Amino acid sequence: AFFETKLKDNKYHWATEQIRLHKEFDKLLVSGGLDHRMDEFISSKVIICVNTSTTTYF
């Protein structure tokens, strides 16, 4: 019973922490605080796609 209680407490802690982190992330998205990071991320994905793609001519 002791271990089951501790396991439940631990899962509850992680669940509440995830909720807190999601709320913090949502606030950052709304504030525009992550806009420059999203631009960097998208740009890096475009570069990876361009570098790894091959051009095929038909």
PDB file of C-alpha atoms in Angstrom:
ATOM      1  CA  ALA A   1       0.000   0.000   0.000  1.00  0.00           C
ATOM      2  CA  PHE A   2       2.881   2.379   0.786  1.00  0.00           C
ATOM      3  CA  PHE A   3       4.458   1.975  -2.653  1.00  0.00           C
ATOM      4  CA  GLU A   4       1.113   2.291  -4.439  1.00  0.00           C
ATOM      5  CA  THR A   5       0.449   5.551  -2.605  1.00  0.00           C
ATOM      6  CA  LYS A   6       3.918   6.884  -3.455  1.00  0.00           C
ATOM      7  CA  LEU A   7       3.458   5.910  -7.118  1.00  0.00           C
ATOM      8  CA  LYS A   8       0.098   7.681  -7.293  1.00  0.00           C
ATOM      9  CA  ASP A   9       1.580  10.768  -5.619  1.00  0.00           C
ATOM     10  CA  ASN A  10       4.460  10.785  -8.101  1.00  0.00           C
ATOM     11  CA  LYS A  11       2.116  10.465 -11.098  1.00  0.00           C
ATOM     12  CA  TYR A  12      -0.040  13.272  -9.719  1.00  0.00           C
ATOM     13  CA  HIS A  13       3.038  15.465  -9.305  1.00  0.00           C
ATOM     14  CA  TRP A  14       4.137  14.846 -12.902  1.00  0.00           C
ATOM     15  CA  ALA A  15       0.639  15.453 -14.239  1.00  0.00           C
ATOM     16  CA  THR A  16       0.342  18.776 -12.417  1.00  0.00           C
ATOM     17  CA  GLU A  17       3.840  19.754 -13.573  1.00  0.00           C
ATOM     18  CA  GLN A  18       2.908  19.002 -17.198  1.00  0.00           C
ATOM     19  CA  ILE A  19      -0.201  21.154 -16.874  1.00  0.00           C
ATOM     20  CA  ARG A  20       1.884  23.995 -15.437  1.00  0.00           C
ATOM     21  CA  LEU A  21       4.429  23.724 -18.250  1.00  0.00           C
ATOM     22  CA  HIS A  22       1.703  23.705 -20.913  1.00  0.00           C
ATOM     23  CA  LYS A  23       0.138  26.834 -19.414  1.00  0.00           C
ATOM     24  CA  GLU A  24       3.531  28.567 -19.340  1.00  0.00           C
ATOM     25  CA  PHE A  25       4.146  27.574 -22.973  1.00  0.00           C
ATOM     26  CA  ASP A  26       0.698  28.855 -23.993  1.00  0.00           C
ATOM     27  CA  LYS A  27       1.464  32.219 -22.358  1.00  0.00           C
ATOM     28  CA  LEU A  28       4.731  32.444 -24.297  1.00  0.00           C
ATOM     29  CA  LEU A  29       2.954  31.659 -27.563  1.00  0.00           C
ATOM     30  CA  VAL A  30       0.298  34.295 -26.975  1.00  0.00           C
ATOM     31  CA  SER A  31       2.863  36.929 -25.979  1.00  0.00           C
ATOM     32  CA  GLY A  32       4.905  36.377 -29.139  1.00  0.00           C
ATOM     33  CA  GLY A  33       7.941  35.558 -27.032  1.00  0.00           C
ATOM     34  CA  LEU A  34       8.694  32.488 -29.110  1.00  0.00           C
ATOM     35  CA  ASP A  35       8.199  34.008 -32.562  1.00  0.00           C
ATOM     36  CA  HIS A  36      11.911  34.364 -33.278  1.00  0.00           C
ATOM     37  CA  ARG A  37      12.499  30.780 -32.141  1.00  0.00           C
ATOM     38  CA  MET A  38       9.774  29.495 -34.457  1.00  0.00           C
ATOM     39  CA  ASP A  39      11.342  31.407 -37.355  1.00  0.00           C
ATOM     40  CA  GLU A  40      14.728  29.845 -36.543  1.00  0.00           C
ATOM     41  CA  PHE A  41      13.164  26.384 -36.288  1.00  0.00           C
ATOM     42  CA  ILE A  42      11.285  26.690 -39.582  1.00  0.00           C
ATOM     43  CA  SER A  43      14.367  28.070 -41.329  1.00  0.00           C
ATOM     44  CA  SER A  44      16.485  25.173 -40.090  1.00  0.00           C
ATOM     45  CA  LYS A  45      13.896  22.681 -41.372  1.00  0.00           C
ATOM     46  CA  VAL A  46      13.897  24.328 -44.807  1.00  0.00           C
ATOM     47  CA  ILE A  47      17.695  24.173 -44.954  1.00  0.00           C
ATOM     48  CA  ILE A  48      17.657  20.491 -43.988  1.00  0.00           C
ATOM     49  CA  CYS A  49      15.061  19.737 -46.680  1.00  0.00           C
ATOM     50  CA  VAL A  50      17.006  21.615 -49.336  1.00  0.00           C
ATOM     51  CA  ASN A  51      20.288  19.968 -48.369  1.00  0.00           C
ATOM     52  CA  THR A  52      18.901  16.430 -48.299  1.00  0.00           C
ATOM     53  CA  SER A  53      16.649  16.550 -51.341  1.00  0.00           C
ATOM     54  CA  THR A  54      17.758  15.544 -54.785  1.00  0.00           C
ATOM     55  CA  THR A  55      16.614  17.208 -57.942  1.00  0.00           C
ATOM     56  CA  THR A  56      15.079  14.929 -60.510  1.00  0.00           C
ATOM     57  CA  TYR A  57      14.455  16.060 -64.065  1.00  0.00           C
ATOM     58  CA  PHE A  58      11.936  14.248 -66.267  1.00  0.00           C
TER      59      PHE A  58
END
